[in-house]
PDB file of C-alpha atoms and ligand atoms in Angstrom:
ATOM      1  CA  MET W   1       0.000   0.000   0.000  1.00 37.00           C
ATOM      2  CA  SER W   2       1.315   3.477  -0.857  1.00 40.00           C
ATOM      3  CA  LYS W   3       2.176   5.924   1.926  1.00 41.00           C
ATOM      4  CA  ARG W   4      -0.663   8.232   0.841  1.00 39.00           C
ATOM      5  CA  ARG W   5      -3.191   5.388   0.766  1.00 40.00           C
ATOM      6  CA  ASP W   6      -1.931   4.203   4.149  1.00 43.00           C
ATOM      7  CA  PHE W   7      -2.331   7.729   5.558  1.00 39.00           C
ATOM      8  CA  LEU W   8      -5.860   8.109   4.162  1.00 39.00           C
ATOM      9  CA  LYS W   9      -6.803   4.750   5.635  1.00 42.00           C
ATOM     10  CA  LYS W  10      -5.447   5.755   9.016  1.00 42.00           C
ATOM     11  CA  ILE W  11      -7.582   8.911   9.076  1.00 38.00           C
ATOM     12  CA  GLY W  12     -10.660   6.978   8.129  1.00 42.00           C
ATOM     13  CA  ILE W  13     -11.414   7.510   4.461  1.00 40.00           C
ATOM     14  CA  SER W  14     -13.609   4.737   3.134  1.00 44.00           C
ATOM     15  CA  SER W  15     -12.186   2.019   0.899  1.00 42.00           C
ATOM     16  CA  SER W  16     -14.923   2.689  -1.643  1.00 41.00           C
ATOM     17  CA  LEU W  17     -14.163   6.406  -1.833  1.00 37.00           C
ATOM     18  CA  LEU W  18     -10.469   5.649  -2.106  1.00 32.00           C
ATOM     19  CA  SER W  19     -10.942   3.269  -4.961  1.00 30.00           C
ATOM     20  CA  LEU W  20     -13.258   5.690  -6.755  1.00 27.00           C
ATOM     21  CA  GLY W  21     -10.812   8.526  -6.173  1.00 25.00           C
ATOM     22  CA  PHE W  22     -13.545  10.782  -4.736  1.00 27.00           C
ATOM     23  CA  ILE W  23     -11.573  12.036  -1.748  1.00 27.00           C
ATOM     24  CA  GLY W  24      -8.304  13.936  -1.782  1.00 24.00           C
ATOM     25  CA  SER W  25      -7.558  14.321   1.890  1.00 25.00           C
ATOM     26  CA  CYS W  26      -9.402  14.856   5.136  1.00 29.00           C
ATOM     27  CA  SER W  27      -8.468  16.123   8.570  1.00 33.00           C
ATOM     28  CA  ASP W  28      -8.819  13.537  11.316  1.00 45.00           C
ATOM     29  CA  SER W  29     -10.724  16.043  13.405  1.00 37.00           C
ATOM     30  CA  LYS W  30     -13.403  16.431  10.768  1.00 36.00           C
ATOM     31  CA  ASN W  31     -15.806  13.806   9.684  1.00 40.00           C
ATOM     32  CA  VAL W  32     -16.395  13.653   5.967  1.00 41.00           C
ATOM     33  CA  SER W  33     -20.131  14.072   6.590  1.00 42.00           C
ATOM     34  CA  SER W  34     -19.711  17.318   8.489  1.00 43.00           C
ATOM     35  CA  ASN W  35     -18.276  18.933   5.372  1.00 35.00           C
ATOM     36  CA  SER W  36     -21.514  18.619   3.488  1.00 43.00           C
ATOM     37  CA  GLN W  37     -25.192  19.192   4.101  1.00 50.00           C
ATOM     38  CA  ALA W  38     -26.339  16.291   6.273  1.00 73.00           C
ATOM     39  CA  GLN W  39     -28.629  13.943   4.445  1.00 88.00           C
ATOM     40  CA  LEU W  40     -31.342  12.347   6.576  1.00 93.00           C
ATOM     41  CA  PRO W  41     -32.449   9.742   7.413  1.00 96.00           C
ATOM     42  CA  LEU W  42     -29.175   8.049   8.248  1.00 97.00           C
ATOM     43  CA  PHE W  43     -28.184   4.709   9.774  1.00 98.00           C
ATOM     44  CA  ILE W  44     -24.706   3.846  11.003  1.00 98.00           C
ATOM     45  CA  SER W  45     -23.605   0.427  12.281  1.00 98.00           C
ATOM     46  CA  THR W  46     -20.464  -1.097  13.671  1.00 97.00           C
ATOM     47  CA  TRP W  47     -18.559  -3.397  11.302  1.00 95.00           C
ATOM     48  CA  ASN W  48     -19.727  -4.241   7.816  1.00 94.00           C
ATOM     49  CA  ASN W  49     -23.369  -4.738   8.761  1.00 95.00           C
ATOM     50  CA  HIS W  50     -24.563  -3.328   5.454  1.00 95.00           C
ATOM     51  CA  LYS W  51     -27.557  -5.681   5.198  1.00 96.00           C
ATOM     52  CA  ALA W  52     -28.681  -4.600   8.650  1.00 97.00           C
ATOM     53  CA  ASN W  53     -28.487  -0.949   7.584  1.00 97.00           C
ATOM     54  CA  SER W  54     -30.433  -1.450   4.366  1.00 95.00           C
ATOM     55  CA  THR W  55     -33.085  -3.451   6.231  1.00 97.00           C
ATOM     56  CA  ALA W  56     -33.411  -0.566   8.709  1.00 97.00           C
ATOM     57  CA  PHE W  57     -33.634   1.911   5.864  1.00 96.00           C
ATOM     58  CA  ASN W  58     -36.413  -0.082   4.192  1.00 95.00           C
ATOM     59  CA  THR W  59     -38.370  -0.380   7.446  1.00 97.00           C
ATOM     60  CA  LEU W  60     -38.308   3.397   7.787  1.00 97.00           C
ATOM     61  CA  LYS W  61     -39.276   3.857   4.134  1.00 95.00           C
ATOM     62  CA  GLU W  62     -42.229   1.545   4.634  1.00 97.00           C
ATOM     63  CA  GLY W  63     -43.570   3.734   7.453  1.00 97.00           C
ATOM     64  CA  GLY W  64     -41.846   2.287  10.532  1.00 98.00           C
ATOM     65  CA  THR W  65     -40.352   4.478  13.234  1.00 98.00           C
ATOM     66  CA  VAL W  66     -36.605   4.864  13.644  1.00 98.00           C
ATOM     67  CA  LEU W  67     -36.866   2.442  16.597  1.00 98.00           C
ATOM     68  CA  ASP W  68     -38.677  -0.144  14.403  1.00 98.00           C
ATOM     69  CA  ALA W  69     -35.948   0.362  11.827  1.00 98.00           C
ATOM     70  CA  ILE W  70     -33.129  -0.276  14.305  1.00 98.00           C
ATOM     71  CA  GLU W  71     -34.880  -3.385  15.649  1.00 98.00           C
ATOM     72  CA  SER W  72     -35.438  -4.862  12.181  1.00 98.00           C
ATOM     73  CA  GLY W  73     -31.864  -4.069  11.139  1.00 98.00           C
ATOM     74  CA  ILE W  74     -30.359  -5.780  14.181  1.00 98.00           C
ATOM     75  CA  HIS W  75     -32.458  -8.881  13.449  1.00 98.00           C
ATOM     76  CA  VAL W  76     -30.277  -9.474  10.376  1.00 97.00           C
ATOM     77  CA  PRO W  77     -27.074 -10.530  12.216  1.00 97.00           C
ATOM     78  CA  GLU W  78     -29.100 -11.985  15.111  1.00 97.00           C
ATOM     79  CA  ASN W  79     -30.817 -14.403  12.698  1.00 97.00           C
ATOM     80  CA  ASP W  80     -27.661 -15.264  10.767  1.00 96.00           C
ATOM     81  CA  PRO W  81     -26.108 -18.572  11.960  1.00 94.00           C
ATOM     82  CA  ASN W  82     -22.852 -17.585  10.256  1.00 93.00           C
ATOM     83  CA  ASP W  83     -22.497 -14.469  12.380  1.00 91.00           C
ATOM     84  CA  THR W  84     -20.642 -15.985  15.293  1.00 89.00           C
ATOM     85  CA  SER W  85     -20.779 -13.048  17.693  1.00 91.00           C
ATOM     86  CA  VAL W  86     -24.436 -12.011  17.603  1.00 94.00           C
ATOM     87  CA  GLY W  87     -27.674 -13.953  18.260  1.00 94.00           C
ATOM     88  CA  TYR W  88     -28.266 -17.414  16.784  1.00 93.00           C
ATOM     89  CA  GLY W  89     -24.889 -19.005  15.968  1.00 93.00           C
ATOM     90  CA  GLY W  90     -23.082 -16.800  18.484  1.00 93.00           C
ATOM     91  CA  ARG W  91     -20.122 -18.538  20.097  1.00 93.00           C
ATOM     92  CA  PRO W  92     -20.891 -20.066  23.516  1.00 95.00           C
ATOM     93  CA  ASP W  93     -19.254 -19.475  26.858  1.00 94.00           C
ATOM     94  CA  ARG W  94     -16.642 -21.987  28.039  1.00 92.00           C
ATOM     95  CA  ASP W  95     -19.389 -24.231  29.466  1.00 94.00           C
ATOM     96  CA  GLY W  96     -21.190 -24.448  26.141  1.00 95.00           C
ATOM     97  CA  TYR W  97     -24.010 -21.968  26.800  1.00 97.00           C
ATOM     98  CA  VAL W  98     -24.805 -19.234  24.278  1.00 97.00           C
ATOM     99  CA  THR W  99     -25.814 -16.214  26.368  1.00 98.00           C
ATOM    100  CA  LEU W 100     -26.910 -12.991  24.732  1.00 98.00           C
ATOM    101  CA  ASP W 101     -26.879  -9.319  25.720  1.00 98.00           C
ATOM    102  CA  ALA W 102     -28.790  -6.483  24.036  1.00 98.00           C
ATOM    103  CA  CYS W 103     -30.263  -3.047  24.631  1.00 98.00           C
ATOM    104  CA  MET W 104     -32.263  -0.331  22.906  1.00 98.00           C
ATOM    105  CA  MET W 105     -32.778   3.380  23.507  1.00 98.00           C
ATOM    106  CA  SER W 106     -35.495   5.522  21.979  1.00 98.00           C
ATOM    107  CA  SER W 107     -35.620   9.212  21.145  1.00 98.00           C
ATOM    108  CA  ASP W 108     -37.711   9.947  24.247  1.00 98.00           C
ATOM    109  CA  GLY W 109     -34.848   8.717  26.456  1.00 97.00           C
ATOM    110  CA  ASN W 110     -36.475   5.409  27.317  1.00 98.00           C
ATOM    111  CA  ALA W 111     -34.254   2.322  27.555  1.00 98.00           C
ATOM    112  CA  GLY W 112     -34.559  -1.455  27.768  1.00 98.00           C
ATOM    113  CA  SER W 113     -32.012  -4.202  28.128  1.00 98.00           C
ATOM    114  CA  VAL W 114     -31.544  -7.940  28.555  1.00 98.00           C
ATOM    115  CA  THR W 115     -28.392  -9.620  29.788  1.00 98.00           C
ATOM    116  CA  PHE W 116     -27.163 -13.193  30.174  1.00 98.00           C
ATOM    117  CA  MET W 117     -30.195 -14.484  28.267  1.00 98.00           C
ATOM    118  CA  SER W 118     -30.239 -17.935  26.650  1.00 98.00           C
ATOM    119  CA  GLY W 119     -32.581 -19.507  24.138  1.00 98.00           C
ATOM    120  CA  PHE W 120     -33.984 -16.568  22.196  1.00 98.00           C
ATOM    121  CA  LYS W 121     -32.843 -15.523  18.756  1.00 97.00           C
ATOM    122  CA  ASN W 122     -33.724 -11.840  18.983  1.00 98.00           C
ATOM    123  CA  PRO W 123     -32.615 -10.344  22.310  1.00 98.00           C
ATOM    124  CA  ILE W 124     -32.983  -6.870  20.766  1.00 98.00           C
ATOM    125  CA  SER W 125     -36.762  -7.391  20.548  1.00 98.00           C
ATOM    126  CA  VAL W 126     -36.932  -8.678  24.114  1.00 98.00           C
ATOM    127  CA  ALA W 127     -34.974  -5.578  25.211  1.00 99.00           C
ATOM    128  CA  ARG W 128     -37.539  -3.418  23.432  1.00 98.00           C
ATOM    129  CA  LYS W 129     -40.366  -5.208  25.258  1.00 98.00           C
ATOM    130  CA  VAL W 130     -38.574  -4.605  28.582  1.00 98.00           C
ATOM    131  CA  MET W 131     -38.462  -0.914  27.647  1.00 98.00           C
ATOM    132  CA  GLU W 132     -42.096  -0.710  26.557  1.00 98.00           C
ATOM    133  CA  ASN W 133     -43.932  -3.216  28.743  1.00 98.00           C
ATOM    134  CA  THR W 134     -42.211  -3.119  32.132  1.00 98.00           C
ATOM    135  CA  PRO W 135     -41.360  -0.421  34.667  1.00 98.00           C
ATOM    136  CA  HIS W 136     -37.713  -1.617  34.541  1.00 98.00           C
ATOM    137  CA  VAL W 137     -34.696  -1.039  32.321  1.00 98.00           C
ATOM    138  CA  MET W 138     -32.883  -4.367  32.590  1.00 98.00           C
ATOM    139  CA  LEU W 139     -33.848  -8.019  32.993  1.00 98.00           C
ATOM    140  CA  SER W 140     -31.234 -10.754  33.351  1.00 98.00           C
ATOM    141  CA  GLY W 141     -30.807 -14.497  33.014  1.00 98.00           C
ATOM    142  CA  ILE W 142     -33.775 -16.663  33.945  1.00 98.00           C
ATOM    143  CA  GLY W 143     -35.905 -13.590  34.623  1.00 98.00           C
ATOM    144  CA  ALA W 144     -35.289 -12.274  31.104  1.00 98.00           C
ATOM    145  CA  GLU W 145     -36.034 -15.726  29.651  1.00 98.00           C
ATOM    146  CA  ASP W 146     -39.322 -16.066  31.585  1.00 98.00           C
ATOM    147  CA  PHE W 147     -40.299 -12.586  30.446  1.00 98.00           C
ATOM    148  CA  ALA W 148     -39.484 -13.431  26.802  1.00 98.00           C
ATOM    149  CA  LEU W 149     -41.716 -16.522  27.019  1.00 98.00           C
ATOM    150  CA  GLN W 150     -44.543 -14.464  28.531  1.00 98.00           C
ATOM    151  CA  GLU W 151     -44.184 -11.999  25.663  1.00 98.00           C
ATOM    152  CA  GLY W 152     -44.599 -14.821  23.147  1.00 98.00           C
ATOM    153  CA  PHE W 153     -41.012 -15.239  21.940  1.00 98.00           C
ATOM    154  CA  GLU W 154     -40.096 -18.742  20.793  1.00 98.00           C
ATOM    155  CA  LYS W 155     -37.464 -20.634  22.772  1.00 97.00           C
ATOM    156  CA  ILE W 156     -34.826 -22.307  20.580  1.00 97.00           C
ATOM    157  CA  ASN W 157     -31.365 -23.849  20.844  1.00 96.00           C
ATOM    158  CA  LEU W 158     -28.866 -21.130  19.910  1.00 95.00           C
ATOM    159  CA  LEU W 159     -25.835 -23.448  19.744  1.00 95.00           C
ATOM    160  CA  THR W 160     -25.209 -24.380  16.105  1.00 93.00           C
ATOM    161  CA  ASP W 161     -23.198 -27.478  15.103  1.00 94.00           C
ATOM    162  CA  ASP W 162     -20.458 -25.164  13.924  1.00 93.00           C
ATOM    163  CA  SER W 163     -20.296 -23.396  17.327  1.00 92.00           C
ATOM    164  CA  ALA W 164     -20.276 -26.747  19.173  1.00 92.00           C
ATOM    165  CA  ARG W 165     -17.346 -27.898  17.001  1.00 94.00           C
ATOM    166  CA  ALA W 166     -15.488 -24.621  17.594  1.00 90.00           C
ATOM    167  CA  LEU W 167     -15.953 -25.019  21.368  1.00 91.00           C
ATOM    168  CA  GLU W 168     -14.596 -28.558  21.208  1.00 91.00           C
ATOM    169  CA  GLU W 169     -11.490 -27.330  19.374  1.00 90.00           C
ATOM    170  CA  TRP W 170     -11.065 -24.473  21.852  1.00 85.00           C
ATOM    171  CA  SER W 171     -11.465 -26.856  24.813  1.00 86.00           C
ATOM    172  CA  VAL W 172      -8.297 -28.749  23.851  1.00 86.00           C
ATOM    173  CA  LYS W 173      -6.170 -25.881  25.167  1.00 81.00           C
ATOM    174  CA  SER W 174      -8.875 -23.814  26.897  1.00 75.00           C
ATOM    175  CA  LYS W 175      -6.716 -20.730  26.507  1.00 73.00           C
ATOM    176  CA  TYR W 176      -8.732 -17.610  27.220  1.00 65.00           C
ATOM    177  CA  ALA W 177      -7.519 -15.077  24.687  1.00 65.00           C
ATOM    178  CA  PRO W 178     -10.079 -12.668  23.247  1.00 61.00           C
ATOM    179  CA  LYS W 179      -9.142 -11.887  19.666  1.00 62.00           C
ATOM    180  CA  ILE W 180      -8.702  -8.402  18.266  1.00 61.00           C
ATOM    181  CA  ASN W 181     -11.394  -7.714  15.645  1.00 60.00           C
ATOM    182  CA  ALA W 182     -12.919 -11.119  16.441  1.00 55.00           C
ATOM    183  CA  GLU W 183     -14.338 -12.502  13.216  1.00 50.00           C
ATOM    184  CA  ARG W 184     -14.099  -8.927  11.958  1.00 51.00           C
ATOM    185  CA  HIS W 185     -17.559  -7.984  13.087  1.00 54.00           C
ATOM    186  CA  ASP W 186     -18.103  -8.616  16.823  1.00 75.00           C
ATOM    187  CA  THR W 187     -21.065  -6.743  18.334  1.00 92.00           C
ATOM    188  CA  ILE W 188     -23.610  -4.902  16.229  1.00 97.00           C
ATOM    189  CA  GLY W 189     -24.310  -1.407  17.471  1.00 98.00           C
ATOM    190  CA  MET W 190     -26.675   0.597  15.269  1.00 98.00           C
ATOM    191  CA  LEU W 191     -27.664   4.249  15.467  1.00 98.00           C
ATOM    192  CA  GLY W 192     -30.394   5.893  13.414  1.00 98.00           C
ATOM    193  CA  ILE W 193     -31.699   9.391  12.829  1.00 97.00           C
ATOM    194  CA  ASP W 194     -34.923   9.972  10.912  1.00 97.00           C
ATOM    195  CA  ALA W 195     -35.906  12.830   8.627  1.00 95.00           C
ATOM    196  CA  HIS W 196     -37.164  14.857  11.632  1.00 95.00           C
ATOM    197  CA  GLY W 197     -33.819  14.469  13.438  1.00 96.00           C
ATOM    198  CA  ASP W 198     -35.106  11.958  15.992  1.00 97.00           C
ATOM    199  CA  LEU W 199     -32.531   9.435  17.172  1.00 98.00           C
ATOM    200  CA  ALA W 200     -32.625   5.831  18.380  1.00 98.00           C
ATOM    201  CA  GLY W 201     -30.101   3.043  18.874  1.00 98.00           C
ATOM    202  CA  GLY W 202     -29.615  -0.621  19.607  1.00 98.00           C
ATOM    203  CA  CYS W 203     -26.803  -2.988  20.446  1.00 98.00           C
ATOM    204  CA  SER W 204     -26.714  -6.814  20.411  1.00 98.00           C
ATOM    205  CA  THR W 205     -24.031  -9.427  21.013  1.00 97.00           C
ATOM    206  CA  SER W 206     -23.225 -12.915  22.221  1.00 96.00           C
ATOM    207  CA  GLY W 207     -20.223 -11.359  23.956  1.00 94.00           C
ATOM    208  CA  LEU W 208     -16.744 -12.748  24.085  1.00 91.00           C
ATOM    209  CA  ALA W 209     -16.335 -16.276  22.787  1.00 91.00           C
ATOM    210  CA  TYR W 210     -15.595 -18.766  25.612  1.00 92.00           C
ATOM    211  CA  LYS W 211     -16.189 -16.139  28.301  1.00 92.00           C
ATOM    212  CA  MET W 212     -16.692 -17.206  31.930  1.00 93.00           C
ATOM    213  CA  ARG W 213     -20.245 -18.282  32.621  1.00 95.00           C
ATOM    214  CA  GLY W 214     -22.210 -15.267  33.794  1.00 97.00           C
ATOM    215  CA  ARG W 215     -19.935 -12.694  32.168  1.00 95.00           C
ATOM    216  CA  VAL W 216     -21.821  -9.692  30.789  1.00 97.00           C
ATOM    217  CA  GLY W 217     -20.088  -7.104  28.618  1.00 96.00           C
ATOM    218  CA  ASP W 218     -20.780  -3.497  27.730  1.00 97.00           C
ATOM    219  CA  SER W 219     -23.403  -4.086  25.057  1.00 98.00           C
ATOM    220  CA  PRO W 220     -26.539  -4.243  27.258  1.00 98.00           C
ATOM    221  CA  ILE W 221     -25.317  -1.574  29.686  1.00 98.00           C
ATOM    222  CA  ILE W 222     -26.964   1.771  28.991  1.00 98.00           C
ATOM    223  CA  GLY W 223     -24.178   4.349  28.773  1.00 98.00           C
ATOM    224  CA  ALA W 224     -21.444   1.774  28.107  1.00 98.00           C
ATOM    225  CA  GLY W 225     -22.455  -0.072  24.911  1.00 98.00           C
ATOM    226  CA  LEU W 226     -25.078   2.464  23.821  1.00 98.00           C
ATOM    227  CA  TYR W 227     -26.323   5.916  24.647  1.00 98.00           C
ATOM    228  CA  VAL W 228     -28.890   8.118  22.927  1.00 98.00           C
ATOM    229  CA  ASP W 229     -29.671  11.702  23.871  1.00 98.00           C
ATOM    230  CA  ASN W 230     -32.164  13.116  21.419  1.00 98.00           C
ATOM    231  CA  GLU W 231     -30.962  16.685  22.040  1.00 98.00           C
ATOM    232  CA  ILE W 232     -27.330  15.913  21.281  1.00 98.00           C
ATOM    233  CA  GLY W 233     -26.611  12.650  19.479  1.00 98.00           C
ATOM    234  CA  ALA W 234     -25.981   8.956  19.984  1.00 98.00           C
ATOM    235  CA  ALA W 235     -23.027   6.595  20.323  1.00 99.00           C
ATOM    236  CA  THR W 236     -22.404   2.880  20.467  1.00 98.00           C
ATOM    237  CA  ALA W 237     -19.391   0.675  21.044  1.00 97.00           C
ATOM    238  CA  THR W 238     -17.743  -2.565  20.026  1.00 96.00           C
ATOM    239  CA  GLY W 239     -14.672  -4.423  21.223  1.00 94.00           C
ATOM    240  CA  LEU W 240     -13.507  -5.495  24.658  1.00 94.00           C
ATOM    241  CA  GLY W 241     -16.506  -4.693  26.863  1.00 95.00           C
ATOM    242  CA  GLU W 242     -14.517  -4.527  30.091  1.00 94.00           C
ATOM    243  CA  LEU W 243     -12.626  -1.458  28.830  1.00 96.00           C
ATOM    244  CA  ILE W 244     -15.808   0.200  27.579  1.00 97.00           C
ATOM    245  CA  MET W 245     -17.709  -0.406  30.826  1.00 97.00           C
ATOM    246  CA  LYS W 246     -14.964   1.041  33.006  1.00 97.00           C
ATOM    247  CA  THR W 247     -15.155   4.318  31.088  1.00 97.00           C
ATOM    248  CA  VAL W 248     -18.939   4.325  30.445  1.00 98.00           C
ATOM    249  CA  GLY W 249     -17.754   4.816  26.888  1.00 98.00           C
ATOM    250  CA  SER W 250     -20.886   5.626  24.874  1.00 98.00           C
ATOM    251  CA  PHE W 251     -22.161   8.093  27.466  1.00 98.00           C
ATOM    252  CA  LEU W 252     -18.722   9.692  27.443  1.00 98.00           C
ATOM    253  CA  VAL W 253     -18.860  10.105  23.658  1.00 98.00           C
ATOM    254  CA  VAL W 254     -22.299  11.757  23.830  1.00 98.00           C
ATOM    255  CA  GLU W 255     -21.187  14.069  26.662  1.00 98.00           C
ATOM    256  CA  LEU W 256     -18.123  15.069  24.643  1.00 98.00           C
ATOM    257  CA  MET W 257     -20.442  15.946  21.739  1.00 98.00           C
ATOM    258  CA  ARG W 258     -22.560  17.970  24.191  1.00 98.00           C
ATOM    259  CA  ASN W 259     -19.396  19.923  24.986  1.00 98.00           C
ATOM    260  CA  GLY W 260     -18.959  20.777  21.329  1.00 98.00           C
ATOM    261  CA  LEU W 261     -16.827  18.007  19.878  1.00 98.00           C
ATOM    262  CA  SER W 262     -17.728  16.534  16.503  1.00 98.00           C
ATOM    263  CA  PRO W 263     -18.762  12.846  16.526  1.00 98.00           C
ATOM    264  CA  GLN W 264     -15.324  11.952  15.155  1.00 98.00           C
ATOM    265  CA  GLU W 265     -13.440  13.980  17.771  1.00 98.00           C
ATOM    266  CA  ALA W 266     -15.653  12.620  20.545  1.00 98.00           C
ATOM    267  CA  CYS W 267     -14.999   8.987  19.550  1.00 98.00           C
ATOM    268  CA  LYS W 268     -11.270   9.690  19.333  1.00 98.00           C
ATOM    269  CA  THR W 269     -11.182  11.380  22.749  1.00 98.00           C
ATOM    270  CA  ALA W 270     -13.000   8.428  24.346  1.00 98.00           C
ATOM    271  CA  VAL W 271     -10.566   5.938  22.791  1.00 98.00           C
ATOM    272  CA  LYS W 272      -7.615   8.039  24.007  1.00 98.00           C
ATOM    273  CA  ARG W 273      -9.118   8.102  27.519  1.00 98.00           C
ATOM    274  CA  ILE W 274      -9.263   4.294  27.529  1.00 98.00           C
ATOM    275  CA  ALA W 275      -5.716   3.958  26.203  1.00 98.00           C
ATOM    276  CA  SER W 276      -4.379   6.415  28.786  1.00 98.00           C
ATOM    277  CA  ARG W 277      -5.939   4.617  31.766  1.00 98.00           C
ATOM    278  CA  TYR W 278      -5.837   0.916  31.037  1.00 97.00           C
ATOM    279  CA  ASN W 279      -3.619  -1.767  29.634  1.00 95.00           C
ATOM    280  CA  VAL W 280      -4.910  -2.089  26.098  1.00 94.00           C
ATOM    281  CA  ASP W 281      -2.421  -4.684  24.884  1.00 91.00           C
ATOM    282  CA  ASP W 282      -4.111  -7.178  22.592  1.00 86.00           C
ATOM    283  CA  SER W 283      -7.428  -5.323  22.777  1.00 91.00           C
ATOM    284  CA  GLN W 284      -9.677  -3.564  20.342  1.00 94.00           C
ATOM    285  CA  VAL W 285     -12.307  -0.942  21.133  1.00 96.00           C
ATOM    286  CA  GLY W 286     -14.303   1.009  18.564  1.00 97.00           C
ATOM    287  CA  PHE W 287     -16.908   3.739  18.874  1.00 98.00           C
ATOM    288  CA  ILE W 288     -19.288   5.188  16.324  1.00 98.00           C
ATOM    289  CA  ALA W 289     -21.387   8.294  16.856  1.00 98.00           C
ATOM    290  CA  VAL W 290     -23.888  10.550  15.124  1.00 98.00           C
ATOM    291  CA  ASN W 291     -24.972  14.001  16.218  1.00 97.00           C
ATOM    292  CA  LYS W 292     -28.330  15.727  16.010  1.00 96.00           C
ATOM    293  CA  ASN W 293     -27.380  17.228  12.636  1.00 95.00           C
ATOM    294  CA  GLY W 294     -26.554  13.885  11.079  1.00 96.00           C
ATOM    295  CA  ALA W 295     -22.755  14.320  11.141  1.00 96.00           C
ATOM    296  CA  PHE W 296     -21.140  11.012  12.039  1.00 97.00           C
ATOM    297  CA  GLY W 297     -17.775   9.518  12.904  1.00 98.00           C
ATOM    298  CA  GLY W 298     -15.958   6.474  14.215  1.00 98.00           C
ATOM    299  CA  TYR W 299     -12.651   5.777  15.914  1.00 98.00           C
ATOM    300  CA  SER W 300     -10.881   2.700  17.275  1.00 97.00           C
ATOM    301  CA  LEU W 301      -7.839   1.676  19.258  1.00 96.00           C
ATOM    302  CA  ARG W 302      -6.329  -0.305  16.415  1.00 95.00           C
ATOM    303  CA  SER W 303      -6.686  -0.795  12.712  1.00 95.00           C
ATOM    304  CA  GLY W 304      -9.243  -3.213  11.358  1.00 94.00           C
ATOM    305  CA  PHE W 305     -12.420  -1.661  12.733  1.00 96.00           C
ATOM    306  CA  GLN W 306     -14.968  -0.684  10.116  1.00 96.00           C
ATOM    307  CA  TYR W 307     -18.365   0.964  10.200  1.00 97.00           C
ATOM    308  CA  VAL W 308     -21.055   1.275   7.607  1.00 97.00           C
ATOM    309  CA  VAL W 309     -23.352   4.210   6.830  1.00 97.00           C
ATOM    310  CA  ASN W 310     -26.589   4.497   4.875  1.00 96.00           C
ATOM    311  CA  LYS W 311     -27.911   7.885   3.908  1.00 91.00           C
ATOM    312  CA  SER W 312     -29.891   6.287   1.109  1.00 79.00           C
ATOM    313  CA  PRO W 313     -30.472   2.644   0.180  1.00 75.00           C
ATOM    314  CA  GLN W 314     -26.780   2.599  -0.833  1.00 84.00           C
ATOM    315  CA  THR W 315     -24.255   1.734   1.847  1.00 90.00           C
ATOM    316  CA  GLU W 316     -20.815   3.194   2.336  1.00 96.00           C
ATOM    317  CA  LEU W 317     -18.152   1.303   4.256  1.00 96.00           C
ATOM    318  CA  PHE W 318     -15.559   3.248   6.272  1.00 97.00           C
ATOM    319  CA  ASP W 319     -12.201   2.053   7.560  1.00 96.00           C
ATOM    320  CA  SER W 320     -12.094   3.643  10.985  1.00 97.00           C
ATOM    321  CA  SER W 321      -9.394   6.035  12.065  1.00 97.00           C
ATOM    322  CA  TYR W 322      -7.324   4.483  14.866  1.00 97.00           C
ATOM    323  CA  LEU W 323      -4.920   5.365  17.649  1.00 98.00           C
ATOM    324  CA  LEU W 324      -2.188   2.753  17.909  1.00 95.00           C
TER     325      LEU W 324
HETATM  326  N1  LIG J 401     -18.453  -5.615  23.199  1.00 93.47           N
HETATM  327  C1  LIG J 401     -19.035  -6.868  23.419  1.00 93.47           C
HETATM  328  C2  LIG J 401     -18.613  -7.503  24.666  1.00 93.47           C
HETATM  329  O1  LIG J 401     -17.547  -7.215  25.200  1.00 93.47           O
HETATM  330  O2  LIG J 401     -19.335  -8.366  25.136  1.00 93.47           O
END
């Protein structure tokens, strides 16, 4: 790769724009979107979840709310048995249980979450029901599962043959070593803003492969894996949840935007905060954010993180800027 191409990649210019030669250069402190009139609605997701984004876009086009759109978009990786870090087909913990975490936040500031939940393909929808049909924000474990059954969700076995085989191979050495950019997609975090500027978000994951039984990461924790403030903007996270939880990362990103930083600068500042306080050897963390005007950005600890944006049915994939 040429030095110029390498530099452009490091500051976060998308592969597609590079190959089309659309972009000359861009300051790291400015998001490409903030240089132009924001085009709404807009959906942004962690990793290359382009099908999730286009599903969300279609739901909105067909008359759904931005929250409906996020929920339908997140169903895409949750239902995909080949996506090994979200929903059905997610890798199990070291005891062979697939346990899922998810949360949603709506534009009115409401929130719902499920953690350590087994046996249901779409934790994002159960999280939405927690938000809408209970006085609580979070249900966990057996309580979340009982609630899902009461709400009419179907109980299934989430452990695919492929995941069972992978666990067997892992069990030979049983070495606990979370991988950077695991399977190159990890958690899905999705943020959306509709044509009126109303925001919503969701986050769903099976967490770290071969985690300790009972481990819950950042993804279902409001403020860590996801935060939406309809006056300011929204942020979501991916990567090693322990680092994100200790810094309440997504809330931090939104608060930094409240203090005037662009989404890109806010994500970068949060990543720098993590790197300055904790041992980040062998870890990846990535944030994406969108503000009330539809400007967006993303930033990660290391190379390899990508995020995908839809401002129309077409998707655009971005190689995130990174710190180390
Ligand atoms: N970010 C997903 C997790 O750590 O579980």
